[in-house]
Coordinates of N, CA and C in Angstrom, one line a residue:
X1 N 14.1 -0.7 3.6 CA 14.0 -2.0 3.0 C 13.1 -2.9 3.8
X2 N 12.7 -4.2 3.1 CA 12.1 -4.8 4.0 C 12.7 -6.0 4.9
X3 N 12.0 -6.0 6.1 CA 12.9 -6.8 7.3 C 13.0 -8.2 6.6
X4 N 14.2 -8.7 7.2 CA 14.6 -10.2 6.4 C 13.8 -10.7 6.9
X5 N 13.4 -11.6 5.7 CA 11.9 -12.5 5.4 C 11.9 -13.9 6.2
X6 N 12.9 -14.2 6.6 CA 13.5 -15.6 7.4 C 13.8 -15.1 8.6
X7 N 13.2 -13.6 9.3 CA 13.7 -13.2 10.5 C 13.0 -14.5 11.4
X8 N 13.5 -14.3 12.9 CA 13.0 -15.3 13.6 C 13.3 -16.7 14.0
X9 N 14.3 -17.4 13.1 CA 14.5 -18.5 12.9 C 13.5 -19.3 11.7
X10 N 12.5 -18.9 11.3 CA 11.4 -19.0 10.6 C 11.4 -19.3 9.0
X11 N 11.6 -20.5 8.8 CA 12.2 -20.9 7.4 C 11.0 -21.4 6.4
X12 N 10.5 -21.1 5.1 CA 9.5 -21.8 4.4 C 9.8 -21.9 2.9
X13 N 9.9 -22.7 2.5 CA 10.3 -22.5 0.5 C 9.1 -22.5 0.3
X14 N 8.7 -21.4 -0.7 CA 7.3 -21.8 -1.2 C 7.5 -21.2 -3.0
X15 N 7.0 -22.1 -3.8 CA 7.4 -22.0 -5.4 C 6.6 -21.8 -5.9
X16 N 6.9 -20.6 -7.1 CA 5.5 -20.2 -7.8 C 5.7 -20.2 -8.9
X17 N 4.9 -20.4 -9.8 CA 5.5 -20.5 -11.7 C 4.4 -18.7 -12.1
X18 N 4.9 -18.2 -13.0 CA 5.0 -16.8 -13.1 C 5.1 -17.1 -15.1
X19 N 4.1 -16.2 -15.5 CA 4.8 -16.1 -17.1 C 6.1 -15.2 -16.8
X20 N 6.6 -15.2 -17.9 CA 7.8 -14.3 -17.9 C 7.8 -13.0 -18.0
X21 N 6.6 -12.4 -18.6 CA 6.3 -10.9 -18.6 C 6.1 -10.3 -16.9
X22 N 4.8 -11.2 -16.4 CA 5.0 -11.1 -15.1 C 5.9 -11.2 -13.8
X23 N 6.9 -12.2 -14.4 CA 7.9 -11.9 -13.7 C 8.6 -11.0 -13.8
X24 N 9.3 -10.6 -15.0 CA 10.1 -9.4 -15.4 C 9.7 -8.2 -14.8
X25 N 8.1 -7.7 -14.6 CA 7.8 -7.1 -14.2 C 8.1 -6.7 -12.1
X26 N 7.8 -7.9 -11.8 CA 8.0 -8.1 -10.1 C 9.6 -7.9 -10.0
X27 N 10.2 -8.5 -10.7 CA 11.9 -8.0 -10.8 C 12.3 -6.5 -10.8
X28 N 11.5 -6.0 -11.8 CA 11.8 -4.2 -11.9 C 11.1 -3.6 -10.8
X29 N 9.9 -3.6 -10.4 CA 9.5 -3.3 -9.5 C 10.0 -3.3 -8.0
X30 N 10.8 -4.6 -7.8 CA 11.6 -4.8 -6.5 C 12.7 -3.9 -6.4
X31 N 13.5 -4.3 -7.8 CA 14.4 -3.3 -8.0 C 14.2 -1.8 -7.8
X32 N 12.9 -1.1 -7.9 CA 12.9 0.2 -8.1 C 12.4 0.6 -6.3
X33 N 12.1 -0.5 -5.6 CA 12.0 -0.5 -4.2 C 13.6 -0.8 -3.5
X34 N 13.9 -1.4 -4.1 CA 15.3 -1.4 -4.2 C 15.3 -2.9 -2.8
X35 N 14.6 -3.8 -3.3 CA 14.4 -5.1 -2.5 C 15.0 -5.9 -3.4
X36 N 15.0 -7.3 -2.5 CA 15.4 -8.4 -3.7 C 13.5 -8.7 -4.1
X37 N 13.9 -9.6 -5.4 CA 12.3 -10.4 -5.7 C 12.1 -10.7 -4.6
X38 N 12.6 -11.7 -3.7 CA 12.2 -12.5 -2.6 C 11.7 -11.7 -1.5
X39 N 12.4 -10.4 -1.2 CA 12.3 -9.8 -0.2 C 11.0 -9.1 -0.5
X40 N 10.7 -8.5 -1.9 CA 9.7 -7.6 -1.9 C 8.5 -8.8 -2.3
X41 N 8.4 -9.6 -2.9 CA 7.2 -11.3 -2.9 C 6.8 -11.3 -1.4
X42 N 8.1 -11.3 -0.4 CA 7.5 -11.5 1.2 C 6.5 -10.5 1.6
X43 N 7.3 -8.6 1.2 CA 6.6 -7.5 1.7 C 5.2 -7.5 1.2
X44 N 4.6 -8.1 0.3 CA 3.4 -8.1 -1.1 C 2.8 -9.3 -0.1
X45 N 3.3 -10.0 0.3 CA 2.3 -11.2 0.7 C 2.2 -10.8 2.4
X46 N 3.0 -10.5 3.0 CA 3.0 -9.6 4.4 C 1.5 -8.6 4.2
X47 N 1.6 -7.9 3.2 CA 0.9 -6.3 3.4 C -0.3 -7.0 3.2
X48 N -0.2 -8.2 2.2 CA -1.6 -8.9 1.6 C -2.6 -9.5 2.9
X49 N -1.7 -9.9 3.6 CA -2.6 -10.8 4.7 C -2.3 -10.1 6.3
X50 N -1.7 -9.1 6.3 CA -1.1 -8.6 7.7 C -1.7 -7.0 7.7
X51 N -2.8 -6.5 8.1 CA -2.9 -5.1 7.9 C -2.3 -4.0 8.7
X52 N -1.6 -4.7 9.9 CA -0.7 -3.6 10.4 C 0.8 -3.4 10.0
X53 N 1.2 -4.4 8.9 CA 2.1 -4.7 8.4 C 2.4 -3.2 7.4
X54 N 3.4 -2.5 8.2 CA 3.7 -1.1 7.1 C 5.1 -1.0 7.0
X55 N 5.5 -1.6 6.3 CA 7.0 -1.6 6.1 C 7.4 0.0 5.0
X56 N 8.4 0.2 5.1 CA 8.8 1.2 4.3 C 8.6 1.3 2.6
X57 N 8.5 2.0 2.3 CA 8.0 2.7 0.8 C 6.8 2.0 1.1
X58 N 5.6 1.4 1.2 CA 4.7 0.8 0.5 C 3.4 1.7 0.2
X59 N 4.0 2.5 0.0 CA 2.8 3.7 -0.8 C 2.9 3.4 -2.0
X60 N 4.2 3.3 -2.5 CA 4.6 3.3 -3.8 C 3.8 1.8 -4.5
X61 N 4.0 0.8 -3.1 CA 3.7 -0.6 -4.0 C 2.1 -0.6 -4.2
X62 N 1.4 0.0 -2.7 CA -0.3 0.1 -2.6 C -0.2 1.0 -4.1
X63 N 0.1 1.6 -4.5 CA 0.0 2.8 -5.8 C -0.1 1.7 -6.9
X64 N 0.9 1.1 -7.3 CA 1.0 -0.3 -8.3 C -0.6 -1.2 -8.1
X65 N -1.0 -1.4 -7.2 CA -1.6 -2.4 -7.0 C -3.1 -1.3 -7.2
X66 N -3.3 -0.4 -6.9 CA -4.2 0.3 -7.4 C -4.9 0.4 -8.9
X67 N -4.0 0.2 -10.0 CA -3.8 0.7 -11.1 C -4.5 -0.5 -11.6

């Protein structure tokens, strides 16, 4: 799973408006990583901007983002 997103003492709200198809979709997806939304939004924006950033399963997510 991915490491808690608030590790560190490191706190930030950040809000995003989503259609609902697109959300539904990031919901199943997490779930099938078996993350929360929040946790796997963090791993997705980690892997986005962090290239040594290789948390576990993210073959499966780089695979998604391929397509």
């Amino acid at each position: 799973t991915c490491e808690e997103p608030f590790g560190h003492g490191l706190r930030s709200l950040a809000a995003i408006r989503l259609d609902d198809d697109l959300a539904d979709v990031c919901k199943r997806v997490a779930a099938q990583e078996g993350e929360s939304l929040n946790g796997w939004v963090v791993m997705v924006l980690r892997m986005s901007t962090d290239p040594d950033h290789e948390p576990t399963g993210i073959e499966r997510t780089r695979e998604r983002f391929r397509r």
